[in-house]
Coordinates of C-alpha atoms in Angstrom, one line a residue:
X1 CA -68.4 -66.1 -10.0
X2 CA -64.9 -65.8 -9.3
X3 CA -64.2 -68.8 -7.3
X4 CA -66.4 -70.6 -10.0
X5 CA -63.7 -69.2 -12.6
X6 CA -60.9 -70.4 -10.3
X7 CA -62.3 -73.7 -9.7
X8 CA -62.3 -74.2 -13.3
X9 CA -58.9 -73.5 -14.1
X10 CA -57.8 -75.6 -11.2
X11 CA -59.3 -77.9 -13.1
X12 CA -58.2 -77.7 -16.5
X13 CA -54.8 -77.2 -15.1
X14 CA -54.4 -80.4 -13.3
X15 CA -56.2 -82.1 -16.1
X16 CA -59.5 -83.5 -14.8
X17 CA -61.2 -81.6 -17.8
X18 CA -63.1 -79.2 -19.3
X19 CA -63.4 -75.5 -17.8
X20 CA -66.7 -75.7 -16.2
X21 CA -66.0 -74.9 -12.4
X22 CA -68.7 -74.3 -9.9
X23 CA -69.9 -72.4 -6.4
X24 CA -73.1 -72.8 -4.3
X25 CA -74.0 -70.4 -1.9
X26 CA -76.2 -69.9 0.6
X27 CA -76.7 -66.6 2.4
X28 CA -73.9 -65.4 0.9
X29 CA -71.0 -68.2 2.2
X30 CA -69.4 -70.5 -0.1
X31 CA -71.3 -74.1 0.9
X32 CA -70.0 -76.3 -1.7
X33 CA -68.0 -75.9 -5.2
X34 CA -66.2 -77.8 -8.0
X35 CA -64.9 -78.1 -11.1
X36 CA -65.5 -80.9 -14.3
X37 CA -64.1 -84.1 -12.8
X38 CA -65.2 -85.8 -16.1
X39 CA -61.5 -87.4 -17.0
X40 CA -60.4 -87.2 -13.5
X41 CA -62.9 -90.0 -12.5
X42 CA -63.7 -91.5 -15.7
X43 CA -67.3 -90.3 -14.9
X44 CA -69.3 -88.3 -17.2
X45 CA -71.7 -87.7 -14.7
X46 CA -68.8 -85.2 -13.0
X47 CA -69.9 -81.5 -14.4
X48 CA -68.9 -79.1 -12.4
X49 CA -72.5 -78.5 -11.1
X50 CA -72.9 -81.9 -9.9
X51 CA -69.3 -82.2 -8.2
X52 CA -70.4 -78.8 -6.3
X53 CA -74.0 -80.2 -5.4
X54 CA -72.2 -83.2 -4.1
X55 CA -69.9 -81.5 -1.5
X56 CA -72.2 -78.5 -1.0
X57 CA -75.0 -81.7 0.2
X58 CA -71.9 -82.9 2.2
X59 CA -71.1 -79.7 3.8
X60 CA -74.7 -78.8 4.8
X61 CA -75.4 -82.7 5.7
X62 CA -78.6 -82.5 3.3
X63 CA -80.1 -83.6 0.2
X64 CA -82.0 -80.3 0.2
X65 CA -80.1 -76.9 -1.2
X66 CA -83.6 -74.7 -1.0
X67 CA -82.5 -71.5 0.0
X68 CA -78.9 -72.1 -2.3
X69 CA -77.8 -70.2 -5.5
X70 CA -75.5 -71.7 -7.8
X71 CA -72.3 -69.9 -9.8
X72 CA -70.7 -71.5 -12.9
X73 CA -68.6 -71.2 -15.6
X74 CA -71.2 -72.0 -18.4
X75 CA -75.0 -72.4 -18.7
X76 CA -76.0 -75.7 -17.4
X77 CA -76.1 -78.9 -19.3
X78 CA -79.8 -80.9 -19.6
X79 CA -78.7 -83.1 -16.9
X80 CA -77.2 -80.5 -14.5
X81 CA -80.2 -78.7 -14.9
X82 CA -82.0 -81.9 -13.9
X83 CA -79.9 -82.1 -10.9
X84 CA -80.2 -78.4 -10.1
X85 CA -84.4 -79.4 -9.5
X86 CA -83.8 -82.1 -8.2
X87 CA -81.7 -80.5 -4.9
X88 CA -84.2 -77.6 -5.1
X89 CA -81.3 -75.0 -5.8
X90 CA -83.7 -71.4 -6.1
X91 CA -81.6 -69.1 -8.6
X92 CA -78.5 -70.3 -11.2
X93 CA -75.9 -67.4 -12.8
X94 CA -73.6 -69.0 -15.2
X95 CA -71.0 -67.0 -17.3
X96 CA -70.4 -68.5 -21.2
X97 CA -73.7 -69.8 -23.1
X98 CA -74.4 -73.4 -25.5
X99 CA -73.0 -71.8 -28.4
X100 CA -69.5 -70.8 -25.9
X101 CA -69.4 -74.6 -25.2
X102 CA -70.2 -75.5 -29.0
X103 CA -67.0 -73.1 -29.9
X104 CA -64.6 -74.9 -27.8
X105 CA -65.8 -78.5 -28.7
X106 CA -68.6 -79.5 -26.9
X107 CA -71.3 -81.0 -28.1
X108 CA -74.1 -79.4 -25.2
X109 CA -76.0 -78.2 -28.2
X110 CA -77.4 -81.7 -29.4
X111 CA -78.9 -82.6 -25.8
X112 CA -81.4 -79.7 -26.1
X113 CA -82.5 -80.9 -29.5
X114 CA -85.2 -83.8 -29.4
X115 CA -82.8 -86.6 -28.7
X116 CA -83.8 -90.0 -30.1
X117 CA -85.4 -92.3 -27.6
X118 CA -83.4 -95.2 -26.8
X119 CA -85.8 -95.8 -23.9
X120 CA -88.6 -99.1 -23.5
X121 CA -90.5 -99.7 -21.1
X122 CA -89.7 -103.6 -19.6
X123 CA -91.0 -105.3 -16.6
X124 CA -93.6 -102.8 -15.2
X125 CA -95.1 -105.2 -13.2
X126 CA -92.6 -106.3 -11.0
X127 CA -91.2 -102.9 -10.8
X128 CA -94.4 -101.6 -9.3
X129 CA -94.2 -104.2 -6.7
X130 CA -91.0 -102.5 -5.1
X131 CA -93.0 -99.5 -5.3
X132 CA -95.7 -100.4 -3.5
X133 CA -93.3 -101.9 -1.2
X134 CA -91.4 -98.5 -0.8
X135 CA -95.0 -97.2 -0.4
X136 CA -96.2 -99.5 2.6
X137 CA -92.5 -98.6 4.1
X138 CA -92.8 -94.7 4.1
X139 CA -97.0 -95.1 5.3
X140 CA -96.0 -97.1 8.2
X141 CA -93.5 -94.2 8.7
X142 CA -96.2 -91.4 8.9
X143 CA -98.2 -92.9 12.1

């Protein structure tokens, strides 16, 4: 949890922005970390958690972290969570909670509320046609 803490405040101190910093670890050595890159990039897709997923996928030359643990700062947002699944990571420790983040002037909170859908379905159809093509793809694969 200390590097995680140090990668935040290298963070906040050059500006890039809030103090959400991140390790991932993998039998106990350091495979990827980061820190909120949110103003840095103009990307608010850069939490600390997804900057560290990033390298540590770099580093390890995988998609797959099964077998990783994750260290940061704060407990994850909805969509860090999402990419925590999503690159199989098995354990997360994080440091402050939502109501922490809520203190400072974040506004994590809302997104575990029932957001409101903004979400409609459009061109199904044709969208199923690419995956049936990715489908015939990946079966010619498998012979």
């Amino acid at each position: 949890m200390k590097i995680a803490i140090d990668e935040a405040r290298t963070g906040i101190t050059a500006g890039h922005g809030g103090p959400f910093g991140c390790v991932i670890v993998r039998d106990g050595k350091v495979v990827g970390r980061g820190h909120n890159e949110v103003i840095k990039q103009n990307d608010p897709t850069c939490h600390g958690e997804v900057t560290a997923i990033r390298d540590a996928c770099k580093n390890l030359g995988t998609y797959d972290l099964s077998g990783c643990e994750l260290y940061t700062t704060a407990e994850p947002c909805p969509m860090c969570r999402g990419a925590i699944m999503w690159s199989n990571i098995r354990k997360v420790y994080f440091g402050c909670n939502i109501a922490d983040t809520d203190s400072i002037g974040f506004r994590d909170k809302v997104f575990y509320e029932s957001p409101e859908d903004i979400s409609e379905e459009l061109d199904r159809k044709e969208c199923l046609e690419v995956f049936e093509e990715y489908r015939a793809i990946n079966d010619k694969k498998s012979y």
